[in-house]
Amino acid sequence: MAIKHFLQFSDFTLDEFEYLFERAHLIKRKFKNYEPHHTLLDRTLVMVFEKNSTRTRLSFEAGMHQLGGAAIYLNTRDSQLGRGEPVEDAAQVMSRMCDIIMIRTFGQDIIDRFAANSRVPVINGLTNEHHPCQVLADVFTYIEHRGSIVGKTVAWIGDANNMLYSWLQAAQVFGFHVNVSTPKGYDIDPSLVTANKSRYTVFGDPSDACVGADLVTTDVWTSMGFEAENAARLQAFDGWIVDSAKMRCAHPDALFMHCLPAHRGEEVAAEVIDGPQSVVWDEAENRLHVQKALLEYLVLGRLT
């Protein structure tokens, strides 16, 4: 089987995502019933982290163990990558010693260069530009709670960051619409948008973006790597909090999602993230199940 990577959401077709969700449902059911599912017995995942993580590390490491394999954690501070080893050289070496690699780093160019020199599949655990594994879990979570996402409206409130760009790619693949509202100066970068313009609408007022939405989602106002901008961002994002008033603009049975960690009182009000429309804990858990399906697919291909 030819090597396949998952570097951004658009790397997979709708048919592939439907297969992944089918497998994720099976894997999750078996997990809940304490049934073993060791399809990656004696296989090894290497996880390379340049950015800190809770959910990404835990979901990939636990997931690989639950699939019967092993997971090895590498931090760039503790490896030769932190001492200037070329990404291309690291890819050549690491990919000869394992079956699949997950990388959580800064620029998308880093993971692209790594994958171009890898002999095994590479997964994007997060970059500045894309966060495909999180949106994979988010779409799966929506389908679990509300059925098909085709033709639905997702409201994105906040920064034009990696999550938004992955949501826009997902809209193109699945056939839904994204209402986007970002403060001035934190707008969409057209160079990072691959979705057709018919798949999203930009709103100046975040409340307008929530009108009729089936899902309202947001993220922290200051992503990792932009901490120096925090004070300026707190001022610029004033009014972009997802609160009860904005949720009332959405469809009555709209869901709320957040990729976490969350700052209550900043990008989301406590009554929303802790309220009845919030599915953030299911969303977080589903990282485990969809990524197990992803690991299985990239290493073994389709299973019958």
Short mmCIF file of C-alpha atoms in Angstrom, two decimals:
data_model
loop_
_atom_site.label_atom_id
_atom_site.label_comp_id
_atom_site.label_asym_id
_atom_site.label_seq_id
_atom_site.Cartn_x
_atom_site.Cartn_y
_atom_site.Cartn_z
CA MET A 1 0.00 0.00 0.00
CA ALA A 2 1.30 3.45 -0.88
CA ILE A 3 2.22 5.63 2.08
CA LYS A 4 -0.63 7.94 3.04
CA HIS A 5 -0.30 10.88 5.43
CA PHE A 6 -2.86 12.95 7.34
CA LEU A 7 -1.31 16.42 7.33
CA GLN A 8 -4.47 18.46 6.79
CA PHE A 9 -8.15 17.65 6.66
CA SER A 10 -8.35 17.81 2.87
CA ASP A 11 -5.90 14.89 2.55
CA PHE A 12 -8.81 12.42 2.84
CA THR A 13 -11.90 11.95 0.71
CA LEU A 14 -15.47 11.80 1.97
CA ASP A 15 -15.43 8.05 1.39
CA GLU A 16 -12.34 7.70 3.59
CA PHE A 17 -13.87 9.78 6.37
CA GLU A 18 -17.06 7.72 6.27
CA TYR A 19 -14.95 4.57 6.62
CA LEU A 20 -13.02 6.13 9.54
CA PHE A 21 -16.25 7.05 11.34
CA GLU A 22 -17.61 3.54 10.82
CA ARG A 23 -14.45 2.11 12.38
CA ALA A 24 -14.46 4.71 15.16
CA HIS A 25 -18.02 3.72 16.12
CA LEU A 26 -16.93 0.06 16.30
CA ILE A 27 -13.75 0.87 18.23
CA LYS A 28 -15.62 3.08 20.70
CA ARG A 29 -18.29 0.44 21.31
CA LYS A 30 -15.65 -2.19 22.01
CA PHE A 31 -13.78 0.23 24.30
CA LYS A 32 -16.95 0.87 26.32
CA ASN A 33 -17.61 -2.87 26.59
CA TYR A 34 -14.01 -3.67 27.62
CA GLU A 35 -13.55 -5.78 24.50
CA PRO A 36 -9.93 -6.01 23.24
CA HIS A 37 -9.22 -4.51 19.82
CA HIS A 38 -5.56 -5.26 19.09
CA THR A 39 -5.28 -4.60 15.36
CA LEU A 40 -1.87 -2.91 15.75
CA LEU A 41 -0.18 -5.60 17.82
CA ASP A 42 3.62 -5.23 17.75
CA ARG A 43 3.40 -1.89 15.88
CA THR A 44 5.06 1.29 17.14
CA LEU A 45 3.93 4.92 17.09
CA VAL A 46 6.51 7.67 17.59
CA MET A 47 5.08 10.95 18.91
CA VAL A 48 7.19 14.08 18.37
CA PHE A 49 6.20 17.15 20.39
CA GLU A 50 7.44 20.71 19.94
CA LYS A 51 4.28 22.13 21.54
CA ASN A 52 2.86 21.17 24.93
CA SER A 53 -0.17 18.90 25.00
CA THR A 54 -2.67 17.12 27.22
CA ARG A 55 -5.37 15.67 24.96
CA THR A 56 -3.14 14.99 21.95
CA ARG A 57 -0.52 13.06 23.89
CA LEU A 58 -2.98 11.16 26.05
CA SER A 59 -5.30 10.21 23.18
CA PHE A 60 -2.52 9.02 20.88
CA GLU A 61 -0.48 7.26 23.56
CA ALA A 62 -3.43 5.54 25.22
CA GLY A 63 -4.96 4.79 21.83
CA MET A 64 -1.88 3.06 20.49
CA HIS A 65 -1.59 0.92 23.63
CA GLN A 66 -5.28 0.00 23.39
CA LEU A 67 -4.70 -1.11 19.80
CA GLY A 68 -2.04 -3.52 21.09
CA GLY A 69 0.96 -1.44 20.00
CA ALA A 70 3.55 0.75 21.67
CA ALA A 71 3.92 4.54 21.76
CA ILE A 72 7.19 6.41 22.20
CA TYR A 73 7.19 10.05 23.33
CA LEU A 74 9.89 12.38 22.00
CA ASN A 75 10.19 16.04 22.96
CA THR A 76 12.40 18.18 20.76
CA ARG A 77 14.18 19.42 23.90
CA ASP A 78 15.25 15.84 24.61
CA SER A 79 16.23 14.81 21.08
CA GLN A 80 18.66 15.83 18.37
CA LEU A 81 15.90 17.86 16.71
CA GLY A 82 16.33 20.32 19.56
CA ARG A 83 20.02 20.62 18.70
CA GLY A 84 19.49 21.49 15.08
CA GLU A 85 19.27 18.11 13.33
CA PRO A 86 17.62 18.69 9.96
CA VAL A 87 13.97 17.67 9.84
CA GLU A 88 14.70 15.63 6.71
CA ASP A 89 17.40 13.60 8.49
CA ALA A 90 15.21 13.00 11.53
CA ALA A 91 12.42 11.71 9.28
CA GLN A 92 14.75 9.29 7.53
CA VAL A 93 15.97 7.83 10.84
CA MET A 94 12.72 7.75 12.82
CA SER A 95 10.70 6.22 10.00
CA ARG A 96 13.10 3.26 9.81
CA MET A 97 12.41 2.40 13.46
CA CYS A 98 8.63 2.60 13.73
CA ASP A 99 5.37 2.11 11.84
CA ILE A 100 3.76 5.54 12.09
CA ILE A 101 4.65 9.02 13.36
CA MET A 102 2.59 11.81 14.90
CA ILE A 103 4.04 15.32 15.08
CA ARG A 104 2.81 18.36 17.02
CA THR A 105 4.83 21.36 15.92
CA PHE A 106 4.74 25.00 14.79
CA GLY A 107 4.90 25.66 11.04
CA GLN A 108 3.09 23.40 8.57
CA ASP A 109 6.22 23.44 6.44
CA ILE A 110 8.02 21.42 9.13
CA ILE A 111 5.58 18.52 9.02
CA ASP A 112 5.38 18.70 5.22
CA ARG A 113 9.17 18.36 4.95
CA PHE A 114 9.17 15.55 7.51
CA ALA A 115 6.46 13.60 5.66
CA ALA A 116 8.26 14.04 2.33
CA ASN A 117 11.24 12.18 3.80
CA SER A 118 9.37 9.57 5.85
CA ARG A 119 9.03 5.89 4.95
CA VAL A 120 5.91 5.57 7.14
CA PRO A 121 2.63 7.53 7.52
CA VAL A 122 2.78 10.87 9.31
CA ILE A 123 -0.11 12.46 11.25
CA ASN A 124 -0.48 16.15 12.01
CA GLY A 125 -1.14 16.39 15.76
CA LEU A 126 -1.31 20.20 15.41
CA THR A 127 0.50 22.95 13.55
CA ASN A 128 0.01 26.71 13.47
CA GLU A 129 -2.02 26.33 10.28
CA HIS A 130 -4.05 23.13 10.76
CA HIS A 131 -5.53 20.89 13.46
CA PRO A 132 -7.17 18.08 11.46
CA CYS A 133 -7.37 15.47 14.24
CA GLN A 134 -9.42 17.79 16.43
CA VAL A 135 -11.90 18.61 13.68
CA LEU A 136 -12.08 14.90 12.84
CA ALA A 137 -13.26 14.31 16.43
CA ASP A 138 -15.60 17.31 16.28
CA VAL A 139 -17.41 16.17 13.13
CA PHE A 140 -17.69 12.65 14.56
CA THR A 141 -19.15 14.10 17.78
CA TYR A 142 -21.72 16.15 15.88
CA ILE A 143 -22.82 13.08 13.92
CA GLU A 144 -23.11 11.06 17.15
CA HIS A 145 -25.43 13.66 18.70
CA ARG A 146 -27.38 15.03 15.74
CA GLY A 147 -26.87 12.77 12.72
CA SER A 148 -25.56 13.92 9.35
CA ILE A 149 -23.70 17.24 9.22
CA VAL A 150 -24.44 17.66 5.51
CA GLY A 151 -26.19 20.98 4.87
CA LYS A 152 -25.79 22.15 8.47
CA THR A 153 -24.35 25.48 9.65
CA VAL A 154 -21.32 25.74 11.93
CA ALA A 155 -20.64 29.12 13.58
CA TRP A 156 -16.98 29.85 14.26
CA ILE A 157 -16.53 32.69 16.77
CA GLY A 158 -13.04 33.98 17.50
CA ASP A 159 -9.56 33.84 16.04
CA ALA A 160 -8.82 32.78 12.46
CA ASN A 161 -6.53 30.00 13.62
CA ASN A 162 -5.65 26.40 12.78
CA MET A 163 -9.03 25.14 13.97
CA LEU A 164 -10.92 27.44 11.62
CA TYR A 165 -8.84 26.43 8.60
CA SER A 166 -9.47 22.75 9.34
CA TRP A 167 -13.20 23.47 9.78
CA LEU A 168 -13.27 25.17 6.37
CA GLN A 169 -11.64 22.15 4.76
CA ALA A 170 -14.15 19.87 6.51
CA ALA A 171 -17.01 22.00 5.15
CA GLN A 172 -15.73 21.42 1.64
CA VAL A 173 -15.47 17.65 2.16
CA PHE A 174 -18.77 17.07 4.01
CA GLY A 175 -20.92 19.74 2.41
CA PHE A 176 -21.83 22.06 5.28
CA HIS A 177 -21.51 25.83 5.77
CA VAL A 178 -19.33 27.81 8.18
CA ASN A 179 -20.35 31.24 9.50
CA VAL A 180 -17.13 32.98 10.50
CA SER A 181 -16.81 35.96 12.83
CA THR A 182 -13.36 37.24 13.79
CA PRO A 183 -12.31 40.64 15.18
CA LYS A 184 -10.70 43.14 12.81
CA GLY A 185 -7.03 42.39 12.41
CA TYR A 186 -7.54 38.70 13.09
CA ASP A 187 -9.26 37.87 9.82
CA ILE A 188 -9.04 34.82 7.60
CA ASP A 189 -5.77 34.44 5.68
CA PRO A 190 -6.93 33.70 2.11
CA SER A 191 -3.72 31.78 1.39
CA LEU A 192 -4.75 29.15 3.95
CA VAL A 193 -8.29 28.68 2.63
CA THR A 194 -8.82 25.85 0.17
CA ALA A 195 -12.61 25.66 0.55
CA ASN A 196 -14.89 27.12 -2.09
CA LYS A 197 -16.21 30.56 -1.04
CA SER A 198 -19.73 29.19 -1.15
CA ARG A 199 -18.85 27.09 1.90
CA TYR A 200 -18.39 30.02 4.30
CA THR A 201 -19.70 33.49 5.10
CA VAL A 202 -17.84 36.16 7.08
CA PHE A 203 -19.76 38.25 9.65
CA GLY A 204 -18.58 41.37 11.45
CA ASP A 205 -20.97 40.75 14.36
CA PRO A 206 -20.47 37.41 16.16
CA SER A 207 -24.15 37.28 17.14
CA ASP A 208 -25.14 37.45 13.48
CA ALA A 209 -22.82 34.53 12.76
CA CYS A 210 -24.70 32.43 15.33
CA VAL A 211 -28.15 33.00 13.82
CA GLY A 212 -29.63 29.64 12.84
CA ALA A 213 -26.38 27.74 13.55
CA ASP A 214 -26.55 24.03 14.32
CA LEU A 215 -23.18 24.11 16.04
CA VAL A 216 -21.35 26.99 17.71
CA THR A 217 -17.65 26.53 18.32
CA THR A 218 -14.67 28.57 19.43
CA ASP A 219 -11.11 28.34 20.73
CA VAL A 220 -8.82 30.28 23.03
CA TRP A 221 -8.10 33.82 21.92
CA THR A 222 -4.34 33.36 22.25
CA SER A 223 -2.97 30.16 20.72
CA MET A 224 0.38 28.62 21.63
CA GLY A 225 3.21 30.64 20.13
CA PHE A 226 1.29 33.93 20.33
CA GLU A 227 1.50 34.53 24.09
CA ALA A 228 3.25 37.89 23.62
CA GLU A 229 0.05 39.17 21.98
CA ASN A 230 -2.22 38.16 24.86
CA ALA A 231 -2.94 41.65 26.24
CA ALA A 232 -3.70 43.07 22.80
CA ARG A 233 -5.89 40.10 21.96
CA LEU A 234 -7.95 40.44 25.14
CA GLN A 235 -8.85 43.96 24.02
CA ALA A 236 -9.44 43.09 20.36
CA PHE A 237 -11.66 40.10 21.15
CA ASP A 238 -13.91 41.95 23.57
CA GLY A 239 -17.45 41.01 22.55
CA TRP A 240 -16.49 37.69 20.95
CA ILE A 241 -17.29 35.60 24.03
CA VAL A 242 -19.75 32.77 23.31
CA ASP A 243 -22.39 33.45 25.95
CA SER A 244 -26.03 32.54 26.47
CA ALA A 245 -27.20 35.46 24.33
CA LYS A 246 -25.25 34.19 21.32
CA MET A 247 -26.41 30.62 21.87
CA ARG A 248 -30.01 31.88 21.86
CA CYS A 249 -29.37 33.18 18.34
CA ALA A 250 -28.49 29.67 17.21
CA HIS A 251 -30.90 26.84 16.44
CA PRO A 252 -32.75 25.73 19.62
CA ASP A 253 -30.98 22.35 19.66
CA ALA A 254 -27.59 23.71 18.59
CA LEU A 255 -24.50 22.15 20.14
CA PHE A 256 -21.51 23.97 21.62
CA MET A 257 -17.95 22.73 21.12
CA HIS A 258 -14.51 23.86 22.24
CA CYS A 259 -11.26 22.01 21.54
CA LEU A 260 -9.94 22.85 25.05
CA PRO A 261 -8.30 24.04 27.20
CA ALA A 262 -10.94 26.72 27.81
CA HIS A 263 -10.80 30.05 29.59
CA ARG A 264 -14.20 30.64 31.14
CA GLY A 265 -15.08 34.30 31.02
CA GLU A 266 -12.93 34.95 27.95
CA GLU A 267 -13.86 33.06 24.77
CA VAL A 268 -16.75 31.20 26.42
CA ALA A 269 -19.07 31.85 29.35
CA ALA A 270 -19.28 29.24 32.09
CA GLU A 271 -23.03 28.83 31.60
CA VAL A 272 -22.39 27.77 27.99
CA ILE A 273 -19.44 25.39 28.33
CA ASP A 274 -20.96 23.84 31.46
CA GLY A 275 -24.52 24.02 30.13
CA PRO A 276 -26.84 21.50 28.49
CA GLN A 277 -25.88 22.34 24.88
CA SER A 278 -22.18 21.72 25.50
CA VAL A 279 -20.66 18.44 24.31
CA VAL A 280 -17.03 19.34 25.04
CA TRP A 281 -16.33 16.25 27.16
CA ASP A 282 -17.68 13.88 24.49
CA GLU A 283 -15.69 15.90 21.96
CA ALA A 284 -12.49 15.47 23.99
CA GLU A 285 -13.05 11.74 24.52
CA ASN A 286 -13.72 11.19 20.84
CA ARG A 287 -10.16 12.26 20.03
CA LEU A 288 -9.22 8.82 21.38
CA HIS A 289 -11.66 6.84 19.24
CA VAL A 290 -11.26 8.63 15.90
CA GLN A 291 -7.47 8.65 16.20
CA LYS A 292 -7.43 4.92 16.89
CA ALA A 293 -9.39 4.47 13.67
CA LEU A 294 -6.96 6.82 11.91
CA LEU A 295 -3.87 4.95 13.19
CA GLU A 296 -5.38 1.64 12.14
CA TYR A 297 -6.27 2.91 8.66
CA LEU A 298 -2.91 4.52 7.93
CA VAL A 299 -0.96 1.44 9.02
CA LEU A 300 -3.21 -1.36 7.74
CA GLY A 301 -5.51 0.19 5.15
CA ARG A 302 -9.18 -0.78 5.02
CA LEU A 303 -10.23 -3.74 7.12
CA THR A 304 -13.30 -5.84 6.40
#
